[in-house]
Short mmCIF file of C-alpha atoms and ligand atoms in Angstrom, two decimals:
data_model
loop_
_atom_site.label_atom_id
_atom_site.label_comp_id
_atom_site.label_asym_id
_atom_site.label_seq_id
_atom_site.Cartn_x
_atom_site.Cartn_y
_atom_site.Cartn_z
CA MET P 1 -33.33 7.60 25.65
CA GLY P 2 -35.24 9.02 21.89
CA LYS P 3 -34.16 11.79 20.38
CA ALA P 4 -36.21 15.05 19.93
CA LEU P 5 -36.80 14.26 15.93
CA GLU P 6 -36.92 10.73 15.77
CA GLY P 7 -39.41 9.39 13.28
CA VAL P 8 -38.47 12.51 11.40
CA ARG P 9 -37.54 11.61 7.67
CA VAL P 10 -35.39 14.26 5.86
CA LEU P 11 -34.84 13.83 2.01
CA ASP P 12 -31.18 15.89 1.87
CA MET P 13 -30.18 17.58 -1.36
CA THR P 14 -27.91 19.37 -0.64
CA HIS P 15 -24.04 19.53 -1.28
CA VAL P 16 -20.74 21.62 -0.49
CA GLN P 17 -21.21 22.78 3.09
CA SER P 18 -24.24 25.29 3.68
CA GLY P 19 -26.98 22.64 2.67
CA PRO P 20 -25.00 19.60 4.60
CA SER P 21 -24.71 21.46 7.67
CA VAL P 22 -28.89 21.66 8.15
CA THR P 23 -29.01 18.50 7.47
CA GLN P 24 -26.27 16.61 9.81
CA LEU P 25 -27.73 19.19 12.76
CA LEU P 26 -31.23 17.87 11.54
CA ALA P 27 -29.66 14.04 11.84
CA TRP P 28 -28.33 14.82 15.30
CA LEU P 29 -31.05 16.21 16.77
CA GLY P 30 -32.73 12.85 15.81
CA ALA P 31 -34.07 13.33 12.35
CA ASP P 32 -33.71 9.98 9.32
CA VAL P 33 -31.37 12.15 6.83
CA VAL P 34 -31.32 10.59 3.51
CA LYS P 35 -28.36 11.96 1.10
CA LEU P 36 -29.88 11.69 -2.45
CA GLU P 37 -26.37 12.47 -4.57
CA ALA P 38 -26.08 12.02 -8.06
CA PRO P 39 -24.50 8.72 -9.03
CA GLY P 40 -20.73 10.51 -9.24
CA GLY P 41 -21.50 11.80 -5.46
CA ASP P 42 -21.56 15.35 -3.73
CA ILE P 43 -18.40 16.54 -5.15
CA THR P 44 -16.78 17.14 -1.66
CA ARG P 45 -16.01 13.43 -1.96
CA ARG P 46 -13.44 14.08 -3.89
CA GLN P 47 -12.33 17.49 -3.11
CA LEU P 48 -9.13 18.52 -0.70
CA ARG P 49 -8.63 14.58 -0.29
CA ASP P 50 -5.87 13.62 2.10
CA VAL P 51 -5.95 10.00 1.14
CA PRO P 52 -6.39 8.84 -1.41
CA GLY P 53 -9.48 7.03 -3.01
CA VAL P 54 -11.22 7.76 0.45
CA ASP P 55 -14.14 10.22 1.03
CA SER P 56 -12.27 13.54 1.90
CA LEU P 57 -12.36 15.25 5.55
CA TYR P 58 -14.40 17.87 3.95
CA PHE P 59 -17.29 15.55 3.59
CA THR P 60 -17.13 13.06 6.03
CA MET P 61 -16.75 16.34 9.09
CA LEU P 62 -20.76 17.41 6.96
CA ASN P 63 -22.39 14.53 6.75
CA CYS P 64 -22.77 12.15 9.44
CA ASN P 65 -25.36 10.40 10.88
CA LYS P 66 -26.96 10.43 6.96
CA ARG P 67 -27.38 7.82 4.93
CA SER P 68 -27.05 7.87 1.46
CA ILE P 69 -28.35 6.96 -1.90
CA THR P 70 -27.88 7.79 -5.49
CA LEU P 71 -30.16 8.81 -8.43
CA ASN P 72 -29.91 10.34 -11.19
CA MET P 73 -32.64 13.01 -11.28
CA LYS P 74 -32.42 13.92 -15.51
CA SER P 75 -33.73 10.45 -15.87
CA GLN P 76 -37.50 9.63 -16.38
CA ARG P 77 -37.11 6.85 -13.85
CA GLY P 78 -34.94 8.96 -11.58
CA LYS P 79 -38.17 12.06 -11.44
CA GLU P 80 -40.32 9.25 -10.79
CA LEU P 81 -38.33 7.58 -8.27
CA PHE P 82 -37.81 10.86 -6.42
CA ALA P 83 -41.59 11.89 -6.50
CA GLU P 84 -41.76 8.76 -4.52
CA LEU P 85 -39.45 9.62 -1.48
CA VAL P 86 -40.87 13.10 -1.83
CA ARG P 87 -44.12 11.72 -1.04
CA SER P 88 -42.64 9.68 2.04
CA SER P 89 -40.86 12.54 3.31
CA ASP P 90 -41.13 15.63 6.02
CA ILE P 91 -38.51 17.90 4.87
CA LEU P 92 -37.00 18.14 1.59
CA VAL P 93 -33.24 20.41 1.66
CA GLU P 94 -30.93 21.63 -1.20
CA ASN P 95 -28.82 24.39 -1.72
CA PHE P 96 -28.01 23.70 -5.65
CA GLY P 97 -27.53 26.85 -8.00
CA PRO P 98 -30.49 29.01 -8.32
CA GLY P 99 -33.80 27.01 -10.98
CA ALA P 100 -32.06 23.71 -10.80
CA VAL P 101 -34.70 22.15 -8.84
CA ASP P 102 -36.83 23.88 -10.83
CA ARG P 103 -34.80 22.66 -14.14
CA MET P 104 -34.93 18.68 -12.68
CA GLY P 105 -38.74 19.62 -12.89
CA PHE P 106 -39.92 19.99 -9.23
CA PRO P 107 -40.89 23.54 -8.80
CA TRP P 108 -42.48 24.55 -4.72
CA GLU P 109 -45.76 23.81 -7.16
CA ARG P 110 -44.98 19.95 -8.25
CA LEU P 111 -43.43 19.12 -4.08
CA ARG P 112 -46.48 20.36 -2.63
CA GLU P 113 -49.20 18.24 -4.60
CA LEU P 114 -46.55 15.71 -4.32
CA ASN P 115 -47.19 15.95 -0.40
CA PRO P 116 -48.97 18.78 0.68
CA ARG P 117 -47.51 18.41 4.59
CA LEU P 118 -43.10 18.46 2.86
CA ILE P 119 -41.01 21.58 4.50
CA TYR P 120 -38.85 22.41 1.40
CA ALA P 121 -36.18 24.39 2.30
CA SER P 122 -33.71 25.87 -0.13
CA ILE P 123 -30.39 28.22 0.89
CA LYS P 124 -29.06 29.96 -2.45
CA GLY P 125 -27.12 32.86 -2.33
CA PHE P 126 -29.41 35.69 -2.40
CA GLY P 127 -32.62 36.64 -1.99
CA PRO P 128 -35.24 37.51 -4.52
CA GLY P 129 -34.17 40.78 -5.93
CA ARG P 130 -31.50 41.56 -7.84
CA TYR P 131 -28.77 39.05 -7.23
CA ALA P 132 -31.36 36.44 -6.74
CA LYS P 133 -30.01 34.21 -10.46
CA PHE P 134 -26.23 34.82 -9.27
CA LYS P 135 -24.15 31.32 -7.24
CA ALA P 136 -22.67 32.22 -4.05
CA TYR P 137 -19.42 30.77 -2.26
CA GLU P 138 -18.39 31.17 1.97
CA VAL P 139 -16.59 34.19 1.06
CA ILE P 140 -18.79 35.38 -1.35
CA ALA P 141 -21.49 36.25 1.30
CA GLN P 142 -18.70 37.38 3.27
CA ALA P 143 -17.93 39.87 1.09
CA MET P 144 -22.41 40.66 0.14
CA GLY P 145 -23.00 40.84 3.87
CA GLY P 146 -21.27 42.95 5.73
CA SER P 147 -18.14 40.78 6.99
CA MET P 148 -15.83 41.62 4.93
CA THR P 149 -15.68 45.26 5.11
CA THR P 150 -16.01 45.27 9.11
CA THR P 151 -12.70 43.13 8.70
CA GLY P 152 -9.35 43.61 9.18
CA PHE P 153 -7.88 46.39 9.71
CA ALA P 154 -8.20 50.33 8.57
CA ASP P 155 -4.43 50.32 6.94
CA GLY P 156 -4.60 46.92 4.99
CA PRO P 157 -7.80 45.24 2.63
CA PRO P 158 -10.93 43.55 3.29
CA LEU P 159 -10.51 40.23 5.06
CA ALA P 160 -12.36 36.93 4.97
CA THR P 161 -13.08 35.20 8.03
CA GLY P 162 -11.83 31.37 9.41
CA ALA P 163 -15.58 31.04 10.72
CA GLN P 164 -17.15 30.26 7.90
CA ILE P 165 -20.22 32.59 8.27
CA GLY P 166 -21.57 32.58 4.80
CA ASP P 167 -21.98 28.71 4.78
CA SER P 168 -22.26 26.90 8.19
CA GLY P 169 -23.64 30.85 9.31
CA THR P 170 -26.35 30.17 6.97
CA GLY P 171 -27.20 26.67 7.54
CA ILE P 172 -28.55 26.93 11.53
CA HIS P 173 -30.28 30.52 10.10
CA ALA P 174 -32.10 27.56 7.85
CA VAL P 175 -32.50 24.56 10.51
CA ALA P 176 -34.25 26.72 12.89
CA GLY P 177 -36.32 28.45 9.43
CA ILE P 178 -37.71 24.56 9.46
CA LEU P 179 -38.12 23.50 13.12
CA ALA P 180 -40.24 26.32 13.00
CA ALA P 181 -42.30 25.05 9.82
CA LEU P 182 -42.55 21.89 11.36
CA TYR P 183 -44.17 22.96 14.60
CA GLN P 184 -46.22 25.39 12.88
CA ARG P 185 -47.69 22.12 10.67
CA GLU P 186 -48.32 21.08 14.20
CA SER P 187 -51.65 23.16 13.75
CA SER P 188 -51.84 23.90 10.67
CA GLY P 189 -51.14 20.50 9.24
CA ARG P 190 -49.44 22.00 6.07
CA GLY P 191 -46.10 21.99 4.79
CA GLN P 192 -45.08 25.54 3.94
CA ARG P 193 -41.43 27.21 1.93
CA VAL P 194 -38.62 27.97 4.11
CA GLN P 195 -35.24 30.37 1.98
CA VAL P 196 -32.13 31.39 3.51
CA ALA P 197 -30.31 33.59 1.54
CA MET P 198 -26.55 33.58 2.39
CA GLN P 199 -25.97 37.48 1.87
CA HIS P 200 -29.18 37.65 4.42
CA ALA P 201 -28.00 35.23 6.79
CA VAL P 202 -23.37 37.18 6.91
CA LEU P 203 -25.78 40.18 7.29
CA ASN P 204 -27.99 39.30 10.43
CA LEU P 205 -25.26 38.37 11.78
CA CYS P 206 -23.12 42.21 11.31
CA ARG P 207 -25.91 43.60 12.56
CA VAL P 208 -23.94 45.28 14.56
CA LYS P 209 -22.12 46.88 12.16
CA LEU P 210 -25.35 48.19 10.65
CA ARG P 211 -25.74 49.96 14.39
CA ASP P 212 -22.21 51.76 13.95
CA GLN P 213 -23.31 52.44 10.24
CA GLN P 214 -26.25 54.61 12.20
CA ARG P 215 -24.42 55.91 14.99
CA LEU P 216 -21.92 57.67 12.65
CA ALA P 217 -25.19 59.92 11.28
CA HIS P 218 -24.20 61.61 15.37
CA GLY P 219 -20.08 61.70 15.45
CA PRO P 220 -17.25 59.57 15.39
CA LEU P 221 -17.68 56.01 17.11
CA LYS P 222 -15.40 56.79 20.33
CA GLU P 223 -14.76 52.95 20.76
CA TYR P 224 -13.04 52.02 17.69
CA PRO P 225 -9.41 52.83 17.78
CA ASN P 226 -9.86 55.01 14.58
CA ARG P 227 -8.65 58.43 14.69
CA THR P 228 -10.34 59.49 11.48
CA PHE P 229 -13.90 58.60 10.47
CA GLY P 230 -15.53 59.19 6.90
CA ASP P 231 -19.17 58.03 6.28
CA GLU P 232 -19.04 53.94 6.44
CA VAL P 233 -18.08 52.08 9.07
CA PRO P 234 -14.12 51.35 8.87
CA ARG P 235 -12.48 48.47 9.94
CA SER P 236 -10.98 48.36 13.36
CA GLY P 237 -8.44 45.28 14.08
CA ASN P 238 -9.16 43.34 17.17
CA ALA P 239 -11.09 45.90 18.91
CA SER P 240 -14.38 44.88 19.87
CA GLY P 241 -16.09 48.04 19.13
CA GLY P 242 -19.45 47.41 21.67
CA GLY P 243 -19.54 48.93 25.41
CA GLN P 244 -16.32 47.26 26.78
CA PRO P 245 -13.04 47.40 24.94
CA GLY P 246 -11.28 44.87 23.99
CA TRP P 247 -8.05 43.74 22.35
CA ALA P 248 -5.66 40.85 21.58
CA VAL P 249 -2.46 41.57 23.89
CA ARG P 250 1.31 40.20 22.77
CA CYS P 251 1.96 36.94 25.36
CA ALA P 252 5.72 35.27 25.83
CA PRO P 253 6.93 33.72 24.06
CA GLY P 254 5.60 36.17 21.34
CA GLY P 255 4.57 32.70 18.44
CA PRO P 256 1.49 33.30 15.62
CA ASN P 257 -1.22 32.46 18.24
CA ASP P 258 0.66 33.51 21.33
CA TYR P 259 -1.96 36.35 22.15
CA ILE P 260 -4.59 36.87 24.65
CA TYR P 261 -8.48 38.76 23.97
CA VAL P 262 -8.72 40.87 26.81
CA ILE P 263 -11.81 43.23 27.67
CA VAL P 264 -11.94 45.62 30.36
CA GLN P 265 -15.96 46.23 31.92
CA PRO P 266 -15.17 49.72 34.44
CA VAL P 267 -15.00 46.83 37.94
CA GLY P 268 -12.23 45.33 35.65
CA TRP P 269 -9.73 47.91 35.78
CA LYS P 270 -8.88 48.04 39.24
CA PRO P 271 -7.39 44.39 40.08
CA LEU P 272 -6.15 44.79 36.60
CA SER P 273 -4.09 48.17 37.06
CA GLY P 274 -2.57 45.92 39.58
CA LEU P 275 -2.02 42.67 38.31
CA ILE P 276 0.17 44.61 35.40
CA GLY P 277 1.90 46.72 38.13
CA ARG P 278 0.25 49.79 38.06
CA PRO P 279 -1.94 50.01 40.93
CA GLU P 280 -1.48 53.93 41.28
CA LEU P 281 -3.57 53.86 38.23
CA ALA P 282 -6.69 52.73 39.66
CA GLU P 283 -7.18 56.12 41.13
CA ASP P 284 -5.15 58.25 39.14
CA PRO P 285 -8.13 60.44 37.57
CA GLU P 286 -6.43 60.66 33.95
CA TRP P 287 -7.38 56.62 34.23
CA ALA P 288 -9.85 55.63 37.06
CA THR P 289 -12.76 55.65 35.19
CA PRO P 290 -13.88 54.22 31.55
CA GLU P 291 -14.57 57.88 29.87
CA ALA P 292 -11.05 58.64 31.06
CA ARG P 293 -9.54 55.55 28.91
CA LEU P 294 -11.89 55.59 26.68
CA PRO P 295 -9.52 58.24 24.11
CA LYS P 296 -6.43 56.42 24.79
CA LEU P 297 -7.25 52.64 24.74
CA ASP P 298 -4.00 52.13 22.50
CA LYS P 299 -2.10 53.13 25.18
CA MET P 300 -4.16 51.24 27.67
CA PHE P 301 -3.81 47.86 26.17
CA GLN P 302 -0.10 48.64 25.46
CA LEU P 303 0.42 48.86 29.42
CA ILE P 304 -1.23 45.53 29.40
CA GLU P 305 0.78 43.77 26.63
CA GLU P 306 3.88 45.02 28.61
CA TRP P 307 2.61 42.85 31.31
CA SER P 308 1.13 40.07 29.54
CA ILE P 309 4.44 39.74 27.14
CA ARG P 310 6.52 38.57 30.15
CA HIS P 311 4.01 35.19 30.56
CA ASP P 312 2.92 32.71 28.27
CA LYS P 313 -1.12 32.78 27.44
CA TRP P 314 -2.20 30.37 29.70
CA THR P 315 -0.70 31.64 32.84
CA VAL P 316 -2.27 35.39 31.30
CA LEU P 317 -5.46 33.11 31.14
CA ASP P 318 -4.87 31.36 35.34
CA ARG P 319 -4.29 35.26 36.41
CA LEU P 320 -7.39 37.20 35.24
CA ASN P 321 -9.32 35.16 35.73
CA ALA P 322 -8.77 34.87 38.96
CA GLU P 323 -9.64 38.37 38.56
CA ASN P 324 -12.72 37.92 36.79
CA ILE P 325 -11.44 39.78 33.71
CA PRO P 326 -12.86 38.48 30.81
CA CYS P 327 -10.01 37.57 28.42
CA GLY P 328 -9.36 34.09 25.77
CA PRO P 329 -6.65 33.02 24.09
CA ILE P 330 -6.04 32.70 20.53
CA LEU P 331 -6.33 28.61 20.29
CA SER P 332 -4.66 27.02 17.55
CA THR P 333 -6.40 24.97 15.31
CA ARG P 334 -3.65 22.07 16.90
CA GLU P 335 -4.88 23.00 20.43
CA LEU P 336 -8.09 23.00 19.42
CA ALA P 337 -8.02 19.67 18.19
CA GLU P 338 -5.90 18.24 21.42
CA ASP P 339 -8.04 20.34 24.36
CA GLU P 340 -8.95 17.78 26.44
CA SER P 341 -12.08 19.15 28.07
CA LEU P 342 -13.64 19.70 24.64
CA ARG P 343 -13.31 16.24 23.44
CA GLU P 344 -14.85 15.35 27.65
CA GLU P 345 -17.79 17.96 26.71
CA GLY P 346 -17.89 16.24 22.92
CA ILE P 347 -17.44 19.42 20.60
CA VAL P 348 -14.46 17.74 19.11
CA VAL P 349 -15.05 14.26 18.81
CA ALA P 350 -13.20 10.89 17.01
CA VAL P 351 -14.65 8.98 14.65
CA GLU P 352 -14.33 5.92 13.59
CA HIS P 353 -15.07 5.12 9.40
CA PRO P 354 -14.95 2.51 7.57
CA GLU P 355 -12.15 3.43 4.88
CA ARG P 356 -9.97 6.13 6.37
CA GLY P 357 -9.60 5.24 9.90
CA GLN P 358 -10.62 7.16 13.00
CA PHE P 359 -10.97 11.17 12.06
CA LEU P 360 -12.10 14.20 14.11
CA THR P 361 -14.96 16.00 13.86
CA VAL P 362 -17.13 18.93 15.55
CA GLY P 363 -19.52 17.46 17.34
CA SER P 364 -22.92 19.21 18.02
CA PRO P 365 -23.16 22.43 19.58
CA LEU P 366 -26.80 22.15 20.78
CA GLN P 367 -27.11 20.00 24.22
CA LEU P 368 -30.81 18.88 25.07
CA SER P 369 -31.26 17.22 28.05
CA ASP P 370 -33.46 14.53 26.29
CA SER P 371 -31.93 14.12 23.62
CA PRO P 372 -28.26 13.38 23.38
CA VAL P 373 -26.25 13.24 20.03
CA ASP P 374 -24.40 10.23 19.26
CA VAL P 375 -22.39 11.29 16.49
CA ARG P 376 -21.36 8.66 13.54
CA THR P 377 -20.06 8.67 10.65
CA PRO P 378 -20.89 9.79 7.25
CA PRO P 379 -22.20 6.78 4.66
CA LEU P 380 -20.40 5.76 1.52
CA LEU P 381 -22.26 6.81 -1.60
CA GLY P 382 -25.22 5.09 -2.05
CA GLU P 383 -23.95 2.68 0.52
CA HIS P 384 -27.98 2.63 1.73
CA ASN P 385 -29.44 2.21 -2.22
CA GLN P 386 -30.82 -1.15 -1.36
CA GLU P 387 -32.46 -0.44 2.11
CA ILE P 388 -34.26 2.50 0.71
CA TYR P 389 -35.17 1.87 -2.61
CA ALA P 390 -36.18 -1.76 -1.85
CA ALA P 391 -38.36 0.21 1.38
CA LEU P 392 -39.79 1.97 -2.44
CA GLY P 393 -40.83 -1.56 -3.97
CA VAL P 394 -37.75 -1.47 -6.11
CA SER P 395 -36.99 -5.52 -6.83
CA ALA P 396 -33.52 -6.55 -6.57
CA GLY P 397 -33.49 -7.72 -10.43
CA GLU P 398 -34.45 -3.10 -11.39
CA LEU P 399 -32.14 -2.16 -8.89
CA ALA P 400 -28.93 -3.66 -10.64
CA GLU P 401 -30.76 -2.81 -14.03
CA LEU P 402 -31.25 0.69 -12.89
CA LYS P 403 -27.25 0.92 -11.45
CA THR P 404 -26.02 -0.15 -15.44
CA ASN P 405 -28.14 2.80 -16.49
CA GLY P 406 -26.74 5.19 -14.48
CA VAL P 407 -30.15 5.65 -13.01
CA ILE P 408 -29.17 5.13 -9.78
N1 LIG K 1 -29.25 14.49 -11.17
C1 LIG K 1 -28.76 14.96 -11.95
N2 LIG K 1 -28.11 16.30 -11.87
C2 LIG K 1 -28.07 16.88 -10.62
C3 LIG K 1 -28.53 15.99 -9.74
C4 LIG K 1 -28.99 14.71 -9.91
N3 LIG K 1 -28.76 13.91 -8.29
N4 LIG K 1 -27.68 16.70 -8.52
C5 LIG K 1 -28.20 18.08 -8.94
N5 LIG K 1 -28.09 17.92 -10.48
C6 LIG K 1 -27.10 19.03 -11.33
C7 LIG K 1 -28.09 20.28 -11.53
O1 LIG K 1 -29.50 19.57 -11.88
C8 LIG K 1 -27.60 21.44 -11.71
O2 LIG K 1 -27.88 21.41 -13.87
P1 LIG K 1 -28.40 22.17 -14.52
O3 LIG K 1 -27.80 23.06 -14.16
O4 LIG K 1 -28.10 21.91 -15.72
O5 LIG K 1 -29.81 22.47 -13.81
C9 LIG K 1 -26.10 20.63 -11.58
O6 LIG K 1 -26.60 19.73 -11.44
C10 LIG K 1 -25.16 21.79 -10.96
O7 LIG K 1 -26.24 22.18 -9.68
P2 LIG K 1 -25.34 23.23 -8.95
O8 LIG K 1 -25.89 23.29 -7.92
O9 LIG K 1 -25.68 24.64 -10.08
O10 LIG K 1 -23.60 23.10 -8.55
P3 LIG K 1 -22.65 24.40 -9.71
O11 LIG K 1 -21.87 23.23 -9.25
O12 LIG K 1 -22.69 24.37 -10.82
O13 LIG K 1 -22.61 25.53 -8.32
C11 LIG K 1 -22.55 26.51 -6.53
C12 LIG K 1 -22.17 25.25 -7.10
C13 LIG K 1 -22.64 26.16 -4.99
C14 LIG K 1 -22.42 27.31 -6.21
C15 LIG K 1 -24.14 26.53 -6.17
O14 LIG K 1 -24.89 25.13 -6.48
C16 LIG K 1 -24.80 27.50 -5.55
O15 LIG K 1 -25.06 28.91 -5.95
N6 LIG K 1 -25.88 26.90 -4.19
C17 LIG K 1 -26.73 28.01 -4.03
C18 LIG K 1 -25.90 28.57 -2.69
C19 LIG K 1 -24.93 27.54 -2.04
O16 LIG K 1 -25.13 26.64 -1.00
N7 LIG K 1 -23.66 27.96 -1.50
C20 LIG K 1 -22.74 27.04 -0.74
C21 LIG K 1 -21.94 26.49 -1.26
S1 LIG K 1 -21.11 25.43 0.35
#
């Protein structure tokens, strides 16, 4: 079966996480992604190595289904070869620090001159305003995009979330921009510049917290467990803060991940009160309606916990779902890695790597009926130099010379 992006050529100058997450998704959608690295390679090939001398999991889990070439962009021949690659690509993606591609001698004006149909996507930490020149990493984006201020408990420090919303979250936004640009090119015949800032993407994901900032002007946020409010949205622990109250309650045997997150919809209260052994609360005017429960959500979740702590989270999951009550046990990373159904769904995937053997990765969360994903091992550094440079007319002799001179 064909693939959605078959025939689309991506020149991938990304490194670390945000950029590689973009090009890996494009590759899974069927694009031919050629990852261009400095002769020393993407720094993450060597970072957090678990097996000596072998590309790290950081690298292997973000660079599947790509081809790899090396090229020194600071050499004259390197720049010439790069210009050739740009001419034959549909999409260029990069996430260098601000101004790095310009300093290589390839500002947007030059790139579009080389290839007017090129879609040039960049990820930076920030938009063109006051932070434009700053570098950024994951948690910096979380700090400056509204995530850290709203994560944690009111009496504790701001917290980083484990979900990589600054890196891979931005990457998904960039994929959306790139695909839209590709579609617009169908009618305009022209490529365009796609820019995504990590701070913007995180703020987009924190949209509902900015909603609550405005609601504060009209009084306390009653759905929050907090007792006092100032003029900023407070951290609210595990409260959903939305229309339906939720909390993580403890389960047996009381380990660090023996919790289940329970949401109490209006319709769920009657079966829930029965389950927890307090059926009379379904009729009690002090408890029967969402409005009556709102001022005492902490007490409500305490009642639920007095029941849940007597059962393991899987039993609680089954019992609550049998009553159609939305809930989710806190699954540890080990449980996720071992989850049979996630393996069957193709979202936890075992991949064979020529040097490290088998490793686990997260497959594609995008499932298209006519474009199935086949997760393939990431390339070794420069593995495809010969085939890609030969296609540009570089002879075997010159290739050896380029290697000796540090151009590739
Ligand atoms: N050949 C020659 N030089 C190359 C090269 C190549 N193929 N690829 C990169 N380089 C050079 C660049 O030209 C740059 O040199 P210069 O600063 O002299 O112009 C240099 O490598 C460093 O690039 P930079 O991206 O700034 O790396 P860094 O390690 O200093 O910073 C980040 C890393 C992630 C902080 C930075 O890239 C960044 O802010 N990126 C945007 C935001 C982002 O994606 N962050 C998330 C990371 S998960």
